[in-house]
PDB file of C-alpha atoms in Angstrom:
ATOM      1  CA  UNK A   1      36.919   2.371   0.283  1.00 96.00           C
ATOM      2  CA  UNK A   2      35.563   1.936   3.788  1.00 97.00           C
ATOM      3  CA  UNK A   3      36.624   4.438   6.437  1.00 98.00           C
ATOM      4  CA  UNK A   4      36.950   2.781   9.841  1.00 98.00           C
ATOM      5  CA  UNK A   5      36.844   5.270  12.750  1.00 98.00           C
ATOM      6  CA  UNK A   6      39.073   3.859  15.490  1.00 97.00           C
ATOM      7  CA  UNK A   7      38.292   3.310  19.149  1.00 97.00           C
ATOM      8  CA  UNK A   8      41.308   2.158  21.167  1.00 95.00           C
ATOM      9  CA  UNK A   9      40.333   1.220  24.714  1.00 97.00           C
ATOM     10  CA  UNK A  10      42.711   1.436  27.674  1.00 96.00           C
ATOM     11  CA  UNK A  11      41.698   1.792  31.309  1.00 95.00           C
ATOM     12  CA  UNK A  12      38.089   1.917  30.043  1.00 96.00           C
ATOM     13  CA  UNK A  13      38.675   5.113  28.048  1.00 96.00           C
ATOM     14  CA  UNK A  14      39.309   6.032  24.410  1.00 95.00           C
ATOM     15  CA  UNK A  15      43.011   6.671  23.983  1.00 95.00           C
ATOM     16  CA  UNK A  16      45.659   7.122  21.324  1.00 89.00           C
ATOM     17  CA  UNK A  17      49.301   6.101  21.452  1.00 84.00           C
ATOM     18  CA  UNK A  18      52.304   7.655  19.766  1.00 81.00           C
ATOM     19  CA  UNK A  19      54.236   5.141  17.662  1.00 77.00           C
ATOM     20  CA  UNK A  20      52.722   2.303  19.689  1.00 77.00           C
ATOM     21  CA  UNK A  21      54.375   3.396  22.922  1.00 77.00           C
ATOM     22  CA  UNK A  22      52.077   2.719  25.890  1.00 82.00           C
ATOM     23  CA  UNK A  23      53.923   5.359  27.913  1.00 82.00           C
ATOM     24  CA  UNK A  24      52.527   7.996  25.542  1.00 84.00           C
ATOM     25  CA  UNK A  25      48.870   7.144  26.203  1.00 88.00           C
ATOM     26  CA  UNK A  26      46.658  10.162  25.596  1.00 89.00           C
ATOM     27  CA  UNK A  27      42.991  10.084  26.611  1.00 93.00           C
ATOM     28  CA  UNK A  28      40.805  11.254  23.726  1.00 90.00           C
ATOM     29  CA  UNK A  29      37.383  10.571  25.277  1.00 91.00           C
ATOM     30  CA  UNK A  30      36.045   9.221  28.554  1.00 95.00           C
ATOM     31  CA  UNK A  31      33.285   6.945  27.237  1.00 97.00           C
ATOM     32  CA  UNK A  32      33.959   4.573  24.303  1.00 98.00           C
ATOM     33  CA  UNK A  33      30.258   3.766  23.971  1.00 98.00           C
ATOM     34  CA  UNK A  34      29.311   7.399  23.445  1.00 98.00           C
ATOM     35  CA  UNK A  35      32.132   7.772  20.920  1.00 98.00           C
ATOM     36  CA  UNK A  36      30.803   4.766  19.003  1.00 98.00           C
ATOM     37  CA  UNK A  37      27.332   6.318  18.923  1.00 98.00           C
ATOM     38  CA  UNK A  38      28.766   9.600  17.606  1.00 98.00           C
ATOM     39  CA  UNK A  39      30.679   7.807  14.858  1.00 98.00           C
ATOM     40  CA  UNK A  40      27.526   5.980  13.802  1.00 98.00           C
ATOM     41  CA  UNK A  41      25.537   9.227  13.835  1.00 98.00           C
ATOM     42  CA  UNK A  42      28.162  10.796  11.580  1.00 97.00           C
ATOM     43  CA  UNK A  43      27.530   8.073   9.020  1.00 97.00           C
ATOM     44  CA  UNK A  44      30.274   5.529   9.734  1.00 98.00           C
ATOM     45  CA  UNK A  45      29.472   2.128   8.263  1.00 97.00           C
ATOM     46  CA  UNK A  46      32.032   0.098  10.235  1.00 98.00           C
ATOM     47  CA  UNK A  47      34.049   0.633  13.438  1.00 98.00           C
ATOM     48  CA  UNK A  48      37.559  -0.520  14.284  1.00 98.00           C
ATOM     49  CA  UNK A  49      38.040  -1.310  17.978  1.00 98.00           C
ATOM     50  CA  UNK A  50      41.191  -2.412  19.799  1.00 96.00           C
ATOM     51  CA  UNK A  51      41.336  -3.571  23.398  1.00 96.00           C
ATOM     52  CA  UNK A  52      44.795  -2.221  24.252  1.00 93.00           C
ATOM     53  CA  UNK A  53      44.662  -3.686  27.751  1.00 94.00           C
ATOM     54  CA  UNK A  54      43.964  -7.034  26.135  1.00 92.00           C
ATOM     55  CA  UNK A  55      46.814  -6.613  23.669  1.00 88.00           C
ATOM     56  CA  UNK A  56      49.228  -6.144  26.558  1.00 87.00           C
ATOM     57  CA  UNK A  57      47.889  -8.953  28.730  1.00 89.00           C
ATOM     58  CA  UNK A  58      46.983 -11.493  26.059  1.00 87.00           C
ATOM     59  CA  UNK A  59      43.333 -11.748  27.079  1.00 91.00           C
ATOM     60  CA  UNK A  60      40.294  -9.563  26.375  1.00 94.00           C
ATOM     61  CA  UNK A  61      39.973  -7.082  29.252  1.00 95.00           C
ATOM     62  CA  UNK A  62      37.115  -4.774  28.237  1.00 97.00           C
ATOM     63  CA  UNK A  63      34.461  -7.198  27.063  1.00 96.00           C
ATOM     64  CA  UNK A  64      31.676  -5.401  28.937  1.00 97.00           C
ATOM     65  CA  UNK A  65      32.418  -2.143  27.114  1.00 98.00           C
ATOM     66  CA  UNK A  66      32.655  -3.952  23.789  1.00 98.00           C
ATOM     67  CA  UNK A  67      29.309  -5.694  24.359  1.00 98.00           C
ATOM     68  CA  UNK A  68      27.765  -2.362  25.312  1.00 98.00           C
ATOM     69  CA  UNK A  69      29.009  -0.843  22.062  1.00 98.00           C
ATOM     70  CA  UNK A  70      27.600  -3.740  20.042  1.00 98.00           C
ATOM     71  CA  UNK A  71      24.230  -3.372  21.749  1.00 98.00           C
ATOM     72  CA  UNK A  72      24.177   0.420  21.368  1.00 98.00           C
ATOM     73  CA  UNK A  73      24.798   0.752  17.625  1.00 98.00           C
ATOM     74  CA  UNK A  74      23.525  -0.806  14.413  1.00 98.00           C
ATOM     75  CA  UNK A  75      26.742  -0.947  12.406  1.00 98.00           C
ATOM     76  CA  UNK A  76      29.349  -3.734  12.440  1.00 98.00           C
ATOM     77  CA  UNK A  77      32.593  -3.661  14.406  1.00 98.00           C
ATOM     78  CA  UNK A  78      35.930  -5.344  13.945  1.00 98.00           C
ATOM     79  CA  UNK A  79      37.844  -6.094  17.120  1.00 98.00           C
ATOM     80  CA  UNK A  80      41.454  -6.857  17.987  1.00 96.00           C
ATOM     81  CA  UNK A  81      43.653  -7.007  21.066  1.00 93.00           C
ATOM     82  CA  UNK A  82      44.418 -10.023  23.240  1.00 90.00           C
ATOM     83  CA  UNK A  83      42.592 -12.626  21.154  1.00 95.00           C
ATOM     84  CA  UNK A  84      44.688 -15.770  21.453  1.00 93.00           C
ATOM     85  CA  UNK A  85      42.406 -18.841  21.218  1.00 95.00           C
ATOM     86  CA  UNK A  86      39.484 -20.246  19.264  1.00 97.00           C
ATOM     87  CA  UNK A  87      37.162 -20.162  22.276  1.00 97.00           C
ATOM     88  CA  UNK A  88      37.554 -16.387  22.529  1.00 97.00           C
ATOM     89  CA  UNK A  89      37.023 -16.004  18.778  1.00 97.00           C
ATOM     90  CA  UNK A  90      33.859 -18.110  18.889  1.00 98.00           C
ATOM     91  CA  UNK A  91      32.553 -16.178  21.880  1.00 97.00           C
ATOM     92  CA  UNK A  92      33.191 -12.761  20.337  1.00 98.00           C
ATOM     93  CA  UNK A  93      31.457 -13.646  17.099  1.00 98.00           C
ATOM     94  CA  UNK A  94      28.526 -15.076  19.048  1.00 97.00           C
ATOM     95  CA  UNK A  95      28.297 -11.789  20.972  1.00 97.00           C
ATOM     96  CA  UNK A  96      28.039  -9.863  17.710  1.00 98.00           C
ATOM     97  CA  UNK A  97      31.581  -8.933  16.664  1.00 98.00           C
ATOM     98  CA  UNK A  98      31.502  -8.883  12.857  1.00 98.00           C
ATOM     99  CA  UNK A  99      35.217  -9.361  12.267  1.00 98.00           C
ATOM    100  CA  UNK A 100      37.849 -10.685  14.687  1.00 98.00           C
ATOM    101  CA  UNK A 101      41.403  -9.423  14.228  1.00 97.00           C
ATOM    102  CA  UNK A 102      44.337 -11.698  15.017  1.00 96.00           C
ATOM    103  CA  UNK A 103      47.829 -10.264  15.384  1.00 89.00           C
ATOM    104  CA  UNK A 104      50.255 -11.891  17.802  1.00 81.00           C
ATOM    105  CA  UNK A 105      48.284 -15.131  17.699  1.00 87.00           C
ATOM    106  CA  UNK A 106      48.547 -15.277  13.902  1.00 91.00           C
ATOM    107  CA  UNK A 107      52.328 -15.137  13.998  1.00 90.00           C
ATOM    108  CA  UNK A 108      52.727 -17.539  16.903  1.00 89.00           C
ATOM    109  CA  UNK A 109      49.985 -20.036  16.090  1.00 94.00           C
ATOM    110  CA  UNK A 110      49.161 -20.656  12.431  1.00 94.00           C
ATOM    111  CA  UNK A 111      46.944 -23.599  13.409  1.00 96.00           C
ATOM    112  CA  UNK A 112      44.690 -21.155  15.252  1.00 97.00           C
ATOM    113  CA  UNK A 113      44.327 -19.058  12.103  1.00 97.00           C
ATOM    114  CA  UNK A 114      43.474 -22.160  10.082  1.00 97.00           C
ATOM    115  CA  UNK A 115      40.910 -23.250  12.645  1.00 97.00           C
ATOM    116  CA  UNK A 116      39.382 -19.766  12.801  1.00 98.00           C
ATOM    117  CA  UNK A 117      39.188 -19.516   9.009  1.00 98.00           C
ATOM    118  CA  UNK A 118      37.569 -22.934   8.791  1.00 97.00           C
ATOM    119  CA  UNK A 119      34.860 -21.907  11.256  1.00 97.00           C
ATOM    120  CA  UNK A 120      34.370 -18.241  10.411  1.00 98.00           C
ATOM    121  CA  UNK A 121      35.979 -17.497   7.022  1.00 95.00           C
ATOM    122  CA  UNK A 122      35.503 -13.805   6.132  1.00 95.00           C
ATOM    123  CA  UNK A 123      34.944 -12.890   9.786  1.00 98.00           C
ATOM    124  CA  UNK A 124      38.688 -13.272  10.416  1.00 98.00           C
ATOM    125  CA  UNK A 125      41.272 -10.583   9.629  1.00 98.00           C
ATOM    126  CA  UNK A 126      45.012 -10.492  10.266  1.00 97.00           C
ATOM    127  CA  UNK A 127      46.715  -7.432  11.681  1.00 95.00           C
ATOM    128  CA  UNK A 128      50.279  -6.911  10.497  1.00 95.00           C
ATOM    129  CA  UNK A 129      51.954  -4.292  12.665  1.00 91.00           C
ATOM    130  CA  UNK A 130      55.461  -3.611  11.448  1.00 92.00           C
ATOM    131  CA  UNK A 131      58.525  -1.656  12.467  1.00 89.00           C
ATOM    132  CA  UNK A 132      61.422  -1.384  10.029  1.00 90.00           C
ATOM    133  CA  UNK A 133      59.482  -3.885   7.882  1.00 94.00           C
ATOM    134  CA  UNK A 134      59.504  -6.520  10.656  1.00 93.00           C
ATOM    135  CA  UNK A 135      56.338  -7.809  12.320  1.00 94.00           C
ATOM    136  CA  UNK A 136      55.795  -6.699  15.932  1.00 87.00           C
ATOM    137  CA  UNK A 137      53.806  -8.684  18.499  1.00 79.00           C
ATOM    138  CA  UNK A 138      52.515  -8.554  22.090  1.00 71.00           C
ATOM    139  CA  UNK A 139      50.967  -5.118  21.879  1.00 55.00           C
ATOM    140  CA  UNK A 140      53.799  -3.903  19.619  1.00 64.00           C
ATOM    141  CA  UNK A 141      56.307  -4.450  22.440  1.00 65.00           C
ATOM    142  CA  UNK A 142      58.380  -7.212  20.841  1.00 72.00           C
ATOM    143  CA  UNK A 143      59.840  -7.309  17.350  1.00 82.00           C
ATOM    144  CA  UNK A 144      60.024 -10.576  15.412  1.00 85.00           C
ATOM    145  CA  UNK A 145      62.426 -11.420  12.601  1.00 91.00           C
ATOM    146  CA  UNK A 146      59.584 -11.923  10.110  1.00 95.00           C
ATOM    147  CA  UNK A 147      59.284  -9.544   7.151  1.00 96.00           C
ATOM    148  CA  UNK A 148      55.818  -8.052   6.765  1.00 97.00           C
ATOM    149  CA  UNK A 149      55.513  -9.021   3.079  1.00 97.00           C
ATOM    150  CA  UNK A 150      56.547 -12.617   3.756  1.00 97.00           C
ATOM    151  CA  UNK A 151      54.028 -12.853   6.566  1.00 97.00           C
ATOM    152  CA  UNK A 152      51.268 -11.367   4.408  1.00 97.00           C
ATOM    153  CA  UNK A 153      51.966 -13.910   1.657  1.00 98.00           C
ATOM    154  CA  UNK A 154      51.877 -16.753   4.176  1.00 97.00           C
ATOM    155  CA  UNK A 155      48.539 -15.563   5.526  1.00 97.00           C
ATOM    156  CA  UNK A 156      47.095 -15.206   2.029  1.00 98.00           C
ATOM    157  CA  UNK A 157      48.249 -18.719   1.147  1.00 97.00           C
ATOM    158  CA  UNK A 158      46.288 -20.229   4.033  1.00 96.00           C
ATOM    159  CA  UNK A 159      43.112 -18.363   3.119  1.00 97.00           C
ATOM    160  CA  UNK A 160      43.159 -14.993   4.881  1.00 97.00           C
ATOM    161  CA  UNK A 161      41.089 -12.457   2.947  1.00 98.00           C
ATOM    162  CA  UNK A 162      41.646  -9.236   4.920  1.00 98.00           C
ATOM    163  CA  UNK A 163      44.895  -7.727   6.198  1.00 98.00           C
ATOM    164  CA  UNK A 164      45.193  -4.616   8.376  1.00 98.00           C
ATOM    165  CA  UNK A 165      48.607  -3.041   7.957  1.00 97.00           C
ATOM    166  CA  UNK A 166      50.163  -0.562  10.382  1.00 93.00           C
ATOM    167  CA  UNK A 167      53.601   0.976  10.198  1.00 91.00           C
ATOM    168  CA  UNK A 168      54.154   1.497  13.924  1.00 89.00           C
ATOM    169  CA  UNK A 169      56.549   4.377  13.329  1.00 86.00           C
ATOM    170  CA  UNK A 170      53.664   6.288  11.717  1.00 87.00           C
ATOM    171  CA  UNK A 171      50.912   5.460  14.192  1.00 81.00           C
ATOM    172  CA  UNK A 172      49.591   8.427  16.138  1.00 82.00           C
ATOM    173  CA  UNK A 173      52.003  10.854  14.475  1.00 85.00           C
ATOM    174  CA  UNK A 174      49.593  12.604  12.068  1.00 89.00           C
ATOM    175  CA  UNK A 175      52.413  12.549   9.518  1.00 91.00           C
ATOM    176  CA  UNK A 176      50.764  10.395   6.873  1.00 93.00           C
ATOM    177  CA  UNK A 177      50.704   6.635   6.248  1.00 96.00           C
ATOM    178  CA  UNK A 178      53.623   4.648   4.902  1.00 95.00           C
ATOM    179  CA  UNK A 179      52.515   4.740   1.276  1.00 97.00           C
ATOM    180  CA  UNK A 180      55.593   2.884   0.041  1.00 96.00           C
ATOM    181  CA  UNK A 181      55.022  -0.149   2.252  1.00 96.00           C
ATOM    182  CA  UNK A 182      51.277  -0.122   1.567  1.00 97.00           C
ATOM    183  CA  UNK A 183      51.984  -0.086  -2.167  1.00 97.00           C
ATOM    184  CA  UNK A 184      54.380  -3.015  -1.868  1.00 97.00           C
ATOM    185  CA  UNK A 185      51.895  -4.954   0.215  1.00 97.00           C
ATOM    186  CA  UNK A 186      49.094  -4.300  -2.266  1.00 96.00           C
ATOM    187  CA  UNK A 187      51.348  -5.481  -5.113  1.00 96.00           C
ATOM    188  CA  UNK A 188      52.337  -8.712  -3.385  1.00 98.00           C
ATOM    189  CA  UNK A 189      48.984 -10.015  -2.128  1.00 98.00           C
ATOM    190  CA  UNK A 190      45.427 -10.011  -3.401  1.00 97.00           C
ATOM    191  CA  UNK A 191      43.869  -9.712   0.063  1.00 97.00           C
ATOM    192  CA  UNK A 192      41.707  -6.769   1.031  1.00 98.00           C
ATOM    193  CA  UNK A 193      44.136  -4.249   2.548  1.00 98.00           C
ATOM    194  CA  UNK A 194      43.108  -1.863   5.323  1.00 98.00           C
ATOM    195  CA  UNK A 195      45.597   0.958   5.894  1.00 97.00           C
ATOM    196  CA  UNK A 196      46.248   2.083   9.460  1.00 95.00           C
ATOM    197  CA  UNK A 197      48.619   4.501  11.145  1.00 92.00           C
ATOM    198  CA  UNK A 198      49.554   8.111  10.518  1.00 92.00           C
ATOM    199  CA  UNK A 199      46.557   9.412   8.573  1.00 95.00           C
ATOM    200  CA  UNK A 200      46.645  13.170   9.106  1.00 95.00           C
ATOM    201  CA  UNK A 201      43.955  14.764   6.923  1.00 95.00           C
ATOM    202  CA  UNK A 202      41.449  14.358   4.108  1.00 96.00           C
ATOM    203  CA  UNK A 203      44.244  14.321   1.518  1.00 96.00           C
ATOM    204  CA  UNK A 204      45.555  11.066   2.977  1.00 97.00           C
ATOM    205  CA  UNK A 205      42.078   9.575   2.701  1.00 97.00           C
ATOM    206  CA  UNK A 206      41.879  10.647  -0.947  1.00 96.00           C
ATOM    207  CA  UNK A 207      45.293   9.191  -1.742  1.00 97.00           C
ATOM    208  CA  UNK A 208      44.510   5.870  -0.059  1.00 97.00           C
ATOM    209  CA  UNK A 209      41.262   5.682  -2.001  1.00 96.00           C
ATOM    210  CA  UNK A 210      43.171   6.290  -5.243  1.00 97.00           C
ATOM    211  CA  UNK A 211      45.378   3.315  -4.328  1.00 96.00           C
ATOM    212  CA  UNK A 212      42.238   1.134  -4.479  1.00 95.00           C
ATOM    213  CA  UNK A 213      42.640  -0.096  -0.925  1.00 97.00           C
ATOM    214  CA  UNK A 214      39.734  -1.830   0.764  1.00 97.00           C
ATOM    215  CA  UNK A 215      39.741   0.432   3.808  1.00 98.00           C
ATOM    216  CA  UNK A 216      41.458   3.010   5.976  1.00 98.00           C
ATOM    217  CA  UNK A 217      41.497   3.293   9.765  1.00 97.00           C
ATOM    218  CA  UNK A 218      41.685   6.745  11.284  1.00 96.00           C
ATOM    219  CA  UNK A 219      41.551   7.730  14.933  1.00 94.00           C
ATOM    220  CA  UNK A 220      43.715  10.596  16.097  1.00 91.00           C
ATOM    221  CA  UNK A 221      42.965  12.697  13.006  1.00 94.00           C
ATOM    222  CA  UNK A 222      39.264  12.561  13.876  1.00 96.00           C
ATOM    223  CA  UNK A 223      39.708  13.197  17.595  1.00 94.00           C
ATOM    224  CA  UNK A 224      42.063  16.116  16.941  1.00 91.00           C
ATOM    225  CA  UNK A 225      39.737  17.706  14.404  1.00 94.00           C
ATOM    226  CA  UNK A 226      42.106  17.248  11.452  1.00 95.00           C
ATOM    227  CA  UNK A 227      39.472  15.157   9.700  1.00 96.00           C
ATOM    228  CA  UNK A 228      35.755  15.830   9.649  1.00 96.00           C
ATOM    229  CA  UNK A 229      34.325  12.306   9.601  1.00 96.00           C
ATOM    230  CA  UNK A 230      31.126  13.283   7.785  1.00 95.00           C
ATOM    231  CA  UNK A 231      33.130  15.030   5.073  1.00 93.00           C
ATOM    232  CA  UNK A 232      35.514  12.094   4.715  1.00 93.00           C
ATOM    233  CA  UNK A 233      32.670   9.618   4.445  1.00 93.00           C
ATOM    234  CA  UNK A 234      31.150  11.569   1.557  1.00 88.00           C
ATOM    235  CA  UNK A 235      34.205  10.700  -0.498  1.00 82.00           C
TER     236      UNK A 235
END
């Protein structure tokens, strides 16, 4: 299982939210580039980055910081937040983003997902952010009427190979992931599943690994000191 240290960028800083609420923004570090370097030094093999400003506005807002991260480290990054068209996807991959994450755009524009998969295949992932089992969009602000399992199956059927799943009610809480929903998702699709939201300590990492998931994203647990990244990576 791959552990993805998380860097969420808002107002050019590393932040964490509580249950996806932008009014709860907490600054965890001033310089995302330095944080990326520290994660790489600790042994991380892949980084998960979200442009939260972009997620809110529907367009990438922190591209200069993201490019700086790419140019400052030697490990791949996956990036989400505000990516709504094929031109942006093409540009990001050309700049060195290893995996582009589509969330709102995937729900609203299946043709975009098909086009992206045709051009970039495994470099495309779908983020399913759910609340009460329904998919949320637009930076988690709006709730759709689409069930997360149904959406995952639809994405798998059109060729998506990687799904990032977040239970919004768990995100930033340090109360553990939603194991029940992750289990159901893993049963219903054959995609690589990356768990996100709520990881509190090394025991959560161990349990997710035992579930044979492809990956786990952890942010607040690292920043708060609940998880020692080097120790977790040794697992």
